[in-house]
mmCIF file of C-alpha atoms and ligand atoms in Angstrom:
data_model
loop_
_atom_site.group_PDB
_atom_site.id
_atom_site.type_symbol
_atom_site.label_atom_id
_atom_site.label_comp_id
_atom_site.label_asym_id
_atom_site.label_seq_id
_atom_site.Cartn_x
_atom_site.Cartn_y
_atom_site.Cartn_z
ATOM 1 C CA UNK A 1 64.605 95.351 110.736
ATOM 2 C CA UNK A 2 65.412 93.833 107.145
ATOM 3 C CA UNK A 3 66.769 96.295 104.683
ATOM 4 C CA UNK A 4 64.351 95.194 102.125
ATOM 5 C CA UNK A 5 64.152 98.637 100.138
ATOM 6 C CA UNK A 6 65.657 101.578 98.349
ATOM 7 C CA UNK A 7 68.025 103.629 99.247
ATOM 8 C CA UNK A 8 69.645 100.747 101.005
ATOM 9 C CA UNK A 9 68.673 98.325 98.237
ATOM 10 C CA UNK A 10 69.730 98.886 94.633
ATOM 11 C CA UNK A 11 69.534 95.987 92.417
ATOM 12 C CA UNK A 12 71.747 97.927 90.079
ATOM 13 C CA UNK A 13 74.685 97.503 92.002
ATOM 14 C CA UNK A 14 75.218 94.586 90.296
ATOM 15 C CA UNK A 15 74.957 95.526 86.994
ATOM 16 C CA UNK A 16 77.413 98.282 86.877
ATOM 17 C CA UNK A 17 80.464 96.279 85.841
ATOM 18 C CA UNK A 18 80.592 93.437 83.088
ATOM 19 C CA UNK A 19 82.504 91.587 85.057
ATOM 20 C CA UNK A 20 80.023 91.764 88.165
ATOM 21 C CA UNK A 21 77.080 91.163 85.660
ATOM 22 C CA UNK A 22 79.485 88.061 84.936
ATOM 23 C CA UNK A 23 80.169 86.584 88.331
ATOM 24 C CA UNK A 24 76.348 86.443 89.178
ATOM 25 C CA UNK A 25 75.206 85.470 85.633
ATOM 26 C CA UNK A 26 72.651 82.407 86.352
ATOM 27 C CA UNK A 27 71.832 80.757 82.879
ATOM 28 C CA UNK A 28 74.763 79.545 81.293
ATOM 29 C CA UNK A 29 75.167 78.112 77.711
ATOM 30 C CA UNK A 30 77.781 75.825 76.279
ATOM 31 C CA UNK A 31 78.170 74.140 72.847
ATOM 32 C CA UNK A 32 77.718 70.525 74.344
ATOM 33 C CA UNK A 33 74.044 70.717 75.200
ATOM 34 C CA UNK A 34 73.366 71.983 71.651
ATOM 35 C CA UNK A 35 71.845 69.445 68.910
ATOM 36 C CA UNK A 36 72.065 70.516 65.145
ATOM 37 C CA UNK A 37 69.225 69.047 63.304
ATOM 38 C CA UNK A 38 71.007 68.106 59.124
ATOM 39 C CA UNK A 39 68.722 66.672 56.671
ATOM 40 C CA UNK A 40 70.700 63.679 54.271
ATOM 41 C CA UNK A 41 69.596 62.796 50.495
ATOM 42 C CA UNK A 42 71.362 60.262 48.240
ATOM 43 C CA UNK A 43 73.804 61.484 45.729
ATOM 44 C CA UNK A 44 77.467 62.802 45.861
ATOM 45 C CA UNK A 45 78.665 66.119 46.400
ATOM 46 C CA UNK A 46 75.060 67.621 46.794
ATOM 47 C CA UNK A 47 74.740 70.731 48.822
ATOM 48 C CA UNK A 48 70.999 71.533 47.689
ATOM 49 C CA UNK A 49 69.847 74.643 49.381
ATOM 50 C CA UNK A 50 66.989 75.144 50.893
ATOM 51 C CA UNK A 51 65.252 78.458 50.242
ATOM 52 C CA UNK A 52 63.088 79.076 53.083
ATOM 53 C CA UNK A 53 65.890 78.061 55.507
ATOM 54 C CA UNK A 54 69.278 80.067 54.924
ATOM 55 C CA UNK A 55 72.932 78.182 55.362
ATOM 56 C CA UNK A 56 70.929 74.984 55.553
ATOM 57 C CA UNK A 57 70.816 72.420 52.906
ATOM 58 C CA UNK A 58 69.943 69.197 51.631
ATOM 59 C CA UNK A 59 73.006 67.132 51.830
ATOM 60 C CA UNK A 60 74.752 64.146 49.919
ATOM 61 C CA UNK A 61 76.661 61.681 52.730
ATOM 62 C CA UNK A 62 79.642 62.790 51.763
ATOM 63 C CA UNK A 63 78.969 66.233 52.487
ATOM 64 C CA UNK A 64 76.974 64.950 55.754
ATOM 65 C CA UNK A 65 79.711 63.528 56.884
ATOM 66 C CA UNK A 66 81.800 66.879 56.432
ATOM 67 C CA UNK A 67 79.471 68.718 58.596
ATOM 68 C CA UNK A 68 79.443 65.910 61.084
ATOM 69 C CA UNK A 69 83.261 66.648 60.875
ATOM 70 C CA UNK A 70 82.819 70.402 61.695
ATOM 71 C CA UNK A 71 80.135 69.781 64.743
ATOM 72 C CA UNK A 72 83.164 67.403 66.293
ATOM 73 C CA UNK A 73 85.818 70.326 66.015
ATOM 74 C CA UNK A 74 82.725 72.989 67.469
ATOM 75 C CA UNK A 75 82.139 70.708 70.317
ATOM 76 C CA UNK A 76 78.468 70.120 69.727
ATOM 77 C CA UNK A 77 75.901 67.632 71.974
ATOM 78 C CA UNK A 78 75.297 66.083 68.481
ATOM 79 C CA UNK A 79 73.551 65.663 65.353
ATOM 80 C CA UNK A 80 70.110 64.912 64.695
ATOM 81 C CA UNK A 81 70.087 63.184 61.202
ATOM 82 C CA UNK A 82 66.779 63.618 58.481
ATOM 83 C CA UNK A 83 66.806 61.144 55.997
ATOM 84 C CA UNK A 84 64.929 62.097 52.336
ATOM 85 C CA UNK A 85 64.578 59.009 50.114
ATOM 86 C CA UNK A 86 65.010 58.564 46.614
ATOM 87 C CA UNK A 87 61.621 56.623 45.953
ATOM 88 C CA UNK A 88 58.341 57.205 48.340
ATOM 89 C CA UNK A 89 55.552 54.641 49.279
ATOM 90 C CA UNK A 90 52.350 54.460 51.226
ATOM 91 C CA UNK A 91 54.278 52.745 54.035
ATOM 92 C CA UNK A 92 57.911 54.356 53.766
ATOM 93 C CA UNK A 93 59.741 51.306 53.073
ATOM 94 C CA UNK A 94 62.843 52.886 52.688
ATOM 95 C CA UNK A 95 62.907 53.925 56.430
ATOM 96 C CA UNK A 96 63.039 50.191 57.145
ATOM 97 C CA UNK A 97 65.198 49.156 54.358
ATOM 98 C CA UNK A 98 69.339 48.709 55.250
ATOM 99 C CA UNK A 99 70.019 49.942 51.800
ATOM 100 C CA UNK A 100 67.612 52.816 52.508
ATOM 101 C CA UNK A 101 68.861 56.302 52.849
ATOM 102 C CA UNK A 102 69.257 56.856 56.586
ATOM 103 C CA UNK A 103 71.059 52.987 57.023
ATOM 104 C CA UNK A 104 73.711 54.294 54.929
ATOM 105 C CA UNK A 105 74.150 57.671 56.361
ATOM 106 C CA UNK A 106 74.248 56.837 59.918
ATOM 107 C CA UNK A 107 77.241 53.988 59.041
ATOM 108 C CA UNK A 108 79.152 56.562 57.005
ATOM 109 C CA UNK A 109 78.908 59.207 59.618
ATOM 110 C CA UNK A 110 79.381 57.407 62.577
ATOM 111 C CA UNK A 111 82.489 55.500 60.857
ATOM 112 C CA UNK A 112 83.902 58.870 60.557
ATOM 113 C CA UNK A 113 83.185 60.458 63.782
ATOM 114 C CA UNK A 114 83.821 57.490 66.222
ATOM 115 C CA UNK A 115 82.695 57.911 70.002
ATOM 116 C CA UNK A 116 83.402 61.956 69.436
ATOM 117 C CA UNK A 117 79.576 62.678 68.661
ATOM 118 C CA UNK A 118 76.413 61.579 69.145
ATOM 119 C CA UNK A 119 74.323 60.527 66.152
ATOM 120 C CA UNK A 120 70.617 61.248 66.751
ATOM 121 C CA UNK A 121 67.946 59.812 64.482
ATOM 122 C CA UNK A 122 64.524 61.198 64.030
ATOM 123 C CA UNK A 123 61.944 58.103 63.826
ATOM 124 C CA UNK A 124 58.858 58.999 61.482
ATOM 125 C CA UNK A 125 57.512 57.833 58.292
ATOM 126 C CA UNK A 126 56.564 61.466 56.895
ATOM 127 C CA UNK A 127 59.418 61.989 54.774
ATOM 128 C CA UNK A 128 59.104 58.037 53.367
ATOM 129 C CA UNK A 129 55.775 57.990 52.769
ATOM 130 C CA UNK A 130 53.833 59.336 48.910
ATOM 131 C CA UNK A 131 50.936 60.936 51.276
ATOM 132 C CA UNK A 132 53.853 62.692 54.050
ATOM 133 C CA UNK A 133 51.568 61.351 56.690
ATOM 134 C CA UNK A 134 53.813 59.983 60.041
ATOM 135 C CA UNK A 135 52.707 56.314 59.564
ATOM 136 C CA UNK A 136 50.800 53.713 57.938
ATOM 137 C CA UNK A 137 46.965 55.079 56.790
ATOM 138 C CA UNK A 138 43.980 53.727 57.150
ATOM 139 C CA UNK A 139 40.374 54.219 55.169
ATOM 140 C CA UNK A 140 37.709 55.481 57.243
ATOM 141 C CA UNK A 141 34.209 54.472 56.050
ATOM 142 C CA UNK A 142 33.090 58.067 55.025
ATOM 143 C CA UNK A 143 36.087 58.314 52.575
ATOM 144 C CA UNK A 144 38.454 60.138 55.047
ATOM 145 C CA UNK A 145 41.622 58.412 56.143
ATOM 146 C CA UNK A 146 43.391 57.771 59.833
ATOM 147 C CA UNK A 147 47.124 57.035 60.284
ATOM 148 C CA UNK A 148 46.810 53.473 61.656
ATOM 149 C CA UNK A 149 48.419 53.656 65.226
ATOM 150 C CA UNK A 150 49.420 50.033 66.511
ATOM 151 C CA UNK A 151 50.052 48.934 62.695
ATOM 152 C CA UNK A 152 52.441 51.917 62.516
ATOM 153 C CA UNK A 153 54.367 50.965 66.075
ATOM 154 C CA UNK A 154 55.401 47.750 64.223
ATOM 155 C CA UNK A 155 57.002 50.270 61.286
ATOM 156 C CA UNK A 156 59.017 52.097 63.521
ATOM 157 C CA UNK A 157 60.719 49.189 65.701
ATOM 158 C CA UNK A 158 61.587 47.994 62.406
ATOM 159 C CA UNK A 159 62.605 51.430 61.149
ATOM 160 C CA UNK A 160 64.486 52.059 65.109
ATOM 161 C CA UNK A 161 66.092 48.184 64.345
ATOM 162 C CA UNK A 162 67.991 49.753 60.760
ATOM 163 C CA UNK A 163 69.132 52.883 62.669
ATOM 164 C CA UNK A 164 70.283 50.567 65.459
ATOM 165 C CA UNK A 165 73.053 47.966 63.838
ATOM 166 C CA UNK A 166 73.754 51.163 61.378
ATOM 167 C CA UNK A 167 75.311 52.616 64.412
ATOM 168 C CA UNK A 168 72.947 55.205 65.510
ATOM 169 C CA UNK A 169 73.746 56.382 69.472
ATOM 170 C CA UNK A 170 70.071 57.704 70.198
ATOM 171 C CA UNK A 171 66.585 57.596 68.490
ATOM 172 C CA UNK A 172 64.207 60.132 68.613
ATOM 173 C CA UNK A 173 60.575 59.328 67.753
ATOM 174 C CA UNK A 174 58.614 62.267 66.346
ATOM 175 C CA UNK A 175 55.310 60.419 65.059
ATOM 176 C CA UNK A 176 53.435 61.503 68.101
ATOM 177 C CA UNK A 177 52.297 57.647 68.004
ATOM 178 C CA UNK A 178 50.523 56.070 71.197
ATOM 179 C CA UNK A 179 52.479 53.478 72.972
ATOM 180 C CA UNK A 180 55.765 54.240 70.791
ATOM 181 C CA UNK A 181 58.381 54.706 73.509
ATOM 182 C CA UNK A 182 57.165 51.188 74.770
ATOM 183 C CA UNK A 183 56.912 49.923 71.595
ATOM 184 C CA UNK A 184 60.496 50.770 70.977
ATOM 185 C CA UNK A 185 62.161 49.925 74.214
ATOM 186 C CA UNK A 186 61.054 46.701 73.771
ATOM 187 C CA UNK A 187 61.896 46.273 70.537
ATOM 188 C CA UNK A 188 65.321 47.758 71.023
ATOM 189 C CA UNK A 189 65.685 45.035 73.872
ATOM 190 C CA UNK A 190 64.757 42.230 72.331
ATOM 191 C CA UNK A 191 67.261 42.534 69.853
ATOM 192 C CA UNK A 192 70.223 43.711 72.130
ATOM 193 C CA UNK A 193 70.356 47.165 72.021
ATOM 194 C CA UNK A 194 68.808 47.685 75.368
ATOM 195 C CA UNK A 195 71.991 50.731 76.298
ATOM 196 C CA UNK A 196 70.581 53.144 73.344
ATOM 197 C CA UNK A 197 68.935 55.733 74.638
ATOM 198 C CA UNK A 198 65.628 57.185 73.471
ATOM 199 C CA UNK A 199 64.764 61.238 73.369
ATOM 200 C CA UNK A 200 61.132 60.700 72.368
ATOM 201 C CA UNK A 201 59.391 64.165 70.801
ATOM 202 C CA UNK A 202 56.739 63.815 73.901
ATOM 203 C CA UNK A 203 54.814 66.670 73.905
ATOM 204 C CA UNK A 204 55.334 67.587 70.101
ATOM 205 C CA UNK A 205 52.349 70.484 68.905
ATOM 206 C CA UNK A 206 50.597 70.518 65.650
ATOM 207 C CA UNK A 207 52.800 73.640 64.388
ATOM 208 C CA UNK A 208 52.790 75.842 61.904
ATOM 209 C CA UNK A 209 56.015 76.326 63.091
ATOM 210 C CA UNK A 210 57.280 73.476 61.169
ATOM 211 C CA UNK A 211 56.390 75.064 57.455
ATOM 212 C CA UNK A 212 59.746 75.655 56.444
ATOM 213 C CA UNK A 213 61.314 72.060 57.566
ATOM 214 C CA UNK A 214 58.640 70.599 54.972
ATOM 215 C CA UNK A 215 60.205 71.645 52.253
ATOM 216 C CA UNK A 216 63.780 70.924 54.204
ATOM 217 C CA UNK A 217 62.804 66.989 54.496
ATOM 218 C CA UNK A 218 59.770 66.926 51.618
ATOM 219 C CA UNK A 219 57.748 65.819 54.245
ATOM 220 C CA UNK A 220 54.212 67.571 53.353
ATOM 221 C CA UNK A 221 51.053 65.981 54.131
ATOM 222 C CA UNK A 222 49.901 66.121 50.548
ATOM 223 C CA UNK A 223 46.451 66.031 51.988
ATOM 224 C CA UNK A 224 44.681 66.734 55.867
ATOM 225 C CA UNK A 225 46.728 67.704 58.797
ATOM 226 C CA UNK A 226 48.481 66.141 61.204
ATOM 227 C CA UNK A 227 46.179 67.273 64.432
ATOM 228 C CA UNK A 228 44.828 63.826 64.871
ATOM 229 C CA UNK A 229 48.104 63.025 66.183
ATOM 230 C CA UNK A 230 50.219 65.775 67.185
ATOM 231 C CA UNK A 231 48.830 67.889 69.990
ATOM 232 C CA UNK A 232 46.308 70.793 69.912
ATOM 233 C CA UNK A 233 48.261 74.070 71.230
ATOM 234 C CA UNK A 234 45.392 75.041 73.148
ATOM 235 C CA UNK A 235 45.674 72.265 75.144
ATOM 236 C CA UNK A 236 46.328 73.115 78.807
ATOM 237 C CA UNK A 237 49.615 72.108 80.145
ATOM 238 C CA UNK A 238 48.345 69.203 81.597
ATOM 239 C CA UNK A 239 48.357 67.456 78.482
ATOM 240 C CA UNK A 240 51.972 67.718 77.768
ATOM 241 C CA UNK A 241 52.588 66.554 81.272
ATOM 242 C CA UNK A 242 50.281 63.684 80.830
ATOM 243 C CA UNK A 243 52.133 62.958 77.511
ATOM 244 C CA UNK A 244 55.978 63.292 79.370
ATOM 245 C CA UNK A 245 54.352 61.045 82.483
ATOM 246 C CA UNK A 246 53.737 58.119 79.932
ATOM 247 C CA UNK A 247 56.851 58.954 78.049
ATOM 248 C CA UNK A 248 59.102 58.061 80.820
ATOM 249 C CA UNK A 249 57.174 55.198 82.210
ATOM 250 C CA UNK A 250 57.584 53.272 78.815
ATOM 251 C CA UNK A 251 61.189 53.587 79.562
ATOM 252 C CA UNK A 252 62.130 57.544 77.384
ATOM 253 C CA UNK A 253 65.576 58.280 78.362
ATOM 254 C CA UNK A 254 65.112 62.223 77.495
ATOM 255 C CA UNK A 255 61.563 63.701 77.148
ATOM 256 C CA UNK A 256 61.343 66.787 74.541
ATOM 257 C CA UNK A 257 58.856 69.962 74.174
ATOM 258 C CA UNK A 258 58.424 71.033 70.391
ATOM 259 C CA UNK A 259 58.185 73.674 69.824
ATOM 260 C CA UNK A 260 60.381 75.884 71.953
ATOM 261 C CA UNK A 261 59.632 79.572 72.099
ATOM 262 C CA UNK A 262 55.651 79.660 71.700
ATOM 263 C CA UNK A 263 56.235 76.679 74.079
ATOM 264 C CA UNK A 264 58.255 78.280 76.898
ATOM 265 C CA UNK A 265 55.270 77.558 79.855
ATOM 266 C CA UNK A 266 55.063 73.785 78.360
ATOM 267 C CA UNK A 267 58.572 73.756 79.395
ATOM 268 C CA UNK A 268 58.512 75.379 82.713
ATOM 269 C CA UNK A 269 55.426 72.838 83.470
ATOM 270 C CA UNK A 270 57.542 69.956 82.739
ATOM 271 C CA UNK A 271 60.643 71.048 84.554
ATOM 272 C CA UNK A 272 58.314 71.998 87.587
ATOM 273 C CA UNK A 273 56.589 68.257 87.709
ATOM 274 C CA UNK A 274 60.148 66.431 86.940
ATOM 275 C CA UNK A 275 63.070 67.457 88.773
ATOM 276 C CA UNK A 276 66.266 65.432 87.171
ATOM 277 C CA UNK A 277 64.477 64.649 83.965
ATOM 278 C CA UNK A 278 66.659 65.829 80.619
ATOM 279 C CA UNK A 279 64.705 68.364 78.825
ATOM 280 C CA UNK A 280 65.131 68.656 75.206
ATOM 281 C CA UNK A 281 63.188 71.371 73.381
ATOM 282 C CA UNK A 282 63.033 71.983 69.907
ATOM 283 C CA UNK A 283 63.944 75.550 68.332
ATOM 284 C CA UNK A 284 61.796 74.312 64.732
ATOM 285 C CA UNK A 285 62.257 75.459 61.528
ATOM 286 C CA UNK A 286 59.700 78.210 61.847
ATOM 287 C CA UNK A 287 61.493 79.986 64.364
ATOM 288 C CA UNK A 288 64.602 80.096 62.479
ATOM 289 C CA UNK A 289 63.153 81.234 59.647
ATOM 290 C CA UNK A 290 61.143 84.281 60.975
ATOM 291 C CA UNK A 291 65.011 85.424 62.518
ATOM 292 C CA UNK A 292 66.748 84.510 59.411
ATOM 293 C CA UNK A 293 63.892 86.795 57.201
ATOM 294 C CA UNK A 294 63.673 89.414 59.738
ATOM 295 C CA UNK A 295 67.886 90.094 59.817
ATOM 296 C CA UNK A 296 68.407 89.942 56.366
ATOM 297 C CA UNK A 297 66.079 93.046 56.032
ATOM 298 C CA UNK A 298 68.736 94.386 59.063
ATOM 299 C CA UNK A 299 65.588 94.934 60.922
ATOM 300 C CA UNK A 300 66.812 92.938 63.816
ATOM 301 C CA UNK A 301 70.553 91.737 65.446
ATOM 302 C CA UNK A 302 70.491 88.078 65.123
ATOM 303 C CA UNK A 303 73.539 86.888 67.485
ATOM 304 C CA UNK A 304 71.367 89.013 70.011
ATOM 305 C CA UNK A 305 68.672 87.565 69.182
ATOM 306 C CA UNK A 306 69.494 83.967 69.034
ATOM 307 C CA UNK A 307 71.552 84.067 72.072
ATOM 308 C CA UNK A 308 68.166 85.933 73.938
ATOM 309 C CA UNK A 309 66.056 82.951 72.558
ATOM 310 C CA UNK A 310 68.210 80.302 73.565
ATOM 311 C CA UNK A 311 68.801 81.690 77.104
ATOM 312 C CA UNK A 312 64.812 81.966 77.564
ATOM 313 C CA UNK A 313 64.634 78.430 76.180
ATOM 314 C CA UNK A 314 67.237 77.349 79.179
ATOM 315 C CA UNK A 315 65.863 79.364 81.646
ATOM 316 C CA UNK A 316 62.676 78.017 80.571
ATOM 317 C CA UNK A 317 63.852 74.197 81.877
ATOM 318 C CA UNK A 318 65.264 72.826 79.125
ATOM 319 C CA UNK A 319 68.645 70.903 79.278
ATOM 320 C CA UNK A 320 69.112 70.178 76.117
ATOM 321 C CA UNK A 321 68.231 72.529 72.860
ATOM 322 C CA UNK A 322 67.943 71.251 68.953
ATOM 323 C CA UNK A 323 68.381 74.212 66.628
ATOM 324 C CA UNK A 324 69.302 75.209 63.015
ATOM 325 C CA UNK A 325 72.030 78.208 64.637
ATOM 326 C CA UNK A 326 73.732 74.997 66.502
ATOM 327 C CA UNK A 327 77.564 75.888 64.528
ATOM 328 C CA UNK A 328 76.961 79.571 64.970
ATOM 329 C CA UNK A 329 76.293 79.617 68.626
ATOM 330 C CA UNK A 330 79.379 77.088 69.488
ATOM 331 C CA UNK A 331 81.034 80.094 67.611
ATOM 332 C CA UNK A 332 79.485 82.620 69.083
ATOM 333 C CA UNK A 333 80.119 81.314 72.515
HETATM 334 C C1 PBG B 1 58.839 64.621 61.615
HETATM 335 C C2 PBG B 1 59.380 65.892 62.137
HETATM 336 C C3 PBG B 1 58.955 67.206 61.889
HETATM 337 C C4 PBG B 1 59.855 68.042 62.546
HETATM 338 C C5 PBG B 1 60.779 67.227 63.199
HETATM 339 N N1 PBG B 1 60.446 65.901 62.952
HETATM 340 C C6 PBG B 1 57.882 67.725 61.034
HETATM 341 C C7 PBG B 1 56.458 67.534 61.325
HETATM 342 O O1 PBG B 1 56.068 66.981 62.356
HETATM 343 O O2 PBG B 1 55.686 67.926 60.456
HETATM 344 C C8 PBG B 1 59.835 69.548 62.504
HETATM 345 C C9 PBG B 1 61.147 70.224 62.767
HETATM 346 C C10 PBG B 1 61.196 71.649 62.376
HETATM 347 O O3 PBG B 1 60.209 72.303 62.010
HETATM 348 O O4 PBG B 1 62.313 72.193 62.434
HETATM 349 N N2 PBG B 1 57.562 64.277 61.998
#
């Protein structure tokens, strides 16, 4: 007969002793699978803060490269670079310009840091453009406006092409665009880059989670939304699977859920369907605010906290996790 219950089964027995509670622990984190998203501006010596998101800041190159220093001696995954311009358009030229802001970041960083981190860049127009939609708009008959899909794809292989010769190791398009992984890869190709990988945001929700890293990157839709292109969270799971499926067949190296912890089934669907896919998933601004807010008032313990979250978000599926408390968890570790 199995002993399958109490008294001879007592799940406590192995929770008694920290070091039994170690020896069976199942969901491990390390440093090197963390991603700290850093948002660059032009300028020299600028450390602008940024209210809504404590120790983060809007930062000059110099300083950039001084935190892309500090992620190297921490042992981080990487960096995940933002790029604010000095001048806005309706297309976001300076995304596709190599004098623009993120062509000169990525070269000063990356000539600093050498093969001893990765250098992520995010791929949208919001932050480039005067209206802080994610592409190139279009004028609907009844007055209204659409972000122009295909015409946009063209943008960002030109915008992938300036993070590309500046150095960049990885690109990671956000836009929520149709086609863009393809529209990439091929790009990337035909120009030689064919061994840079791409983590594309794949199943990335229309958020309110992402309020605070608007004012981070000045990248507010001045008007509308963005839910005719990022993806309704009431959308069953299905979706997001549908989205990773066409990810990965347009060649996406790493497939990424965004947001994380209202997010966690997403997740767990996608790790379910792909076995041996990397996961990335997104701990967004929002979430790091609400901590941030919530421990300054000492109403909650926020090493605890973090570390709670970021185990969920591994046990969850994902591989690979960008977040704001990147520095203080390779300390905390
Ligand atoms: C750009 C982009 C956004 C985020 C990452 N890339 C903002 C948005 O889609 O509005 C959000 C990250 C965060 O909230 O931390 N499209």
């Amino acid at each position: 007969m199995l002993l399958s219950s109490f008294p001879a089964v007592r799940l406590r027995r192995l929770r008694y002793e920290p070091a039994m509670r170690r020896l069976v622990r199942e969901t491990v984190l390390s440093p090197e699978h963390f991603i700290l998203p850093l948002f660059v501006r032009s300028g020299k010596g600028i450390r602008q803060a940024i209210p809504s998101m404590p120790n983060h800041f809007q930062l000059s190159i110099d300083e950039l490269v001084l935190e892309a220093e500090q992620a190297v001696s921490l042992g981080l995954g990487g960096i995940i670079l933002f790029g604010i311009p000095e001048t806005k358009d309706s297309i976001g030229s300076d995304a596709m310009s190599e004098t623009g802001i993120m062509a000169h970041a990525v070269r000063a960083v990356k000539q600093t840091v050498g093969n001893k981190l990765l250098v992520i860049t995010d791929l949208c127009f919001c932050e480039y453009t005067d209206h802080g939609h994610c592409g190139v708009l279009n004028e609907k008959p009844d007055g209204g406006f659409e972000v122009d899909n295909d015409a946009t794809l063209e943008n960002l292989v030109r915008q992938a092409l300036v993070h590309a010769r500046s150095g960049a190791d990885m690109l990671a398009p956000s836009g929520m665009m149709d086609g863009m992984v393809r529209a990439l890869r091929s790009g990337l190709d035909r120009e030689g880059f064919s061994q840079i990988p791409i983590m594309s945001y794949a199943a990335k929700y229309a958020s309110a989670f992402y309020g605070p890293f608007r004012e981070a990157a000045e990248s507010c839709p001045q008007f509308g939304n963005r839910n005719s292109y990022q993806m309704d969270p009431s959308a069953a799971a299905g979706q997001a699977i549908r989205e990773v499926q066409l990810d990965l067949e347009e060649g996406a190296d790493i497939v990424m859920v965004k947001p994380a912890l209202a997010y966690l089934d997403i997740i767990r669907s996608v790790r379910n369907r792909f076995e041996g896919v990397p996961i990335a998933a997104y701990n967004v601004s929002g979430e790091y605010s609400m901590v941030k807010a919530a421990a300054e008032k000492g109403w909650i313990d926020e090493k605890t906290i973090v570390l709670e979250s970021m185990t969920a978000i591994t046990r969850a599926g994902a591989n690979i996790i960008l977040t704001y408390w990147a520095k203080n968890l390779a300390q905390w570790l």
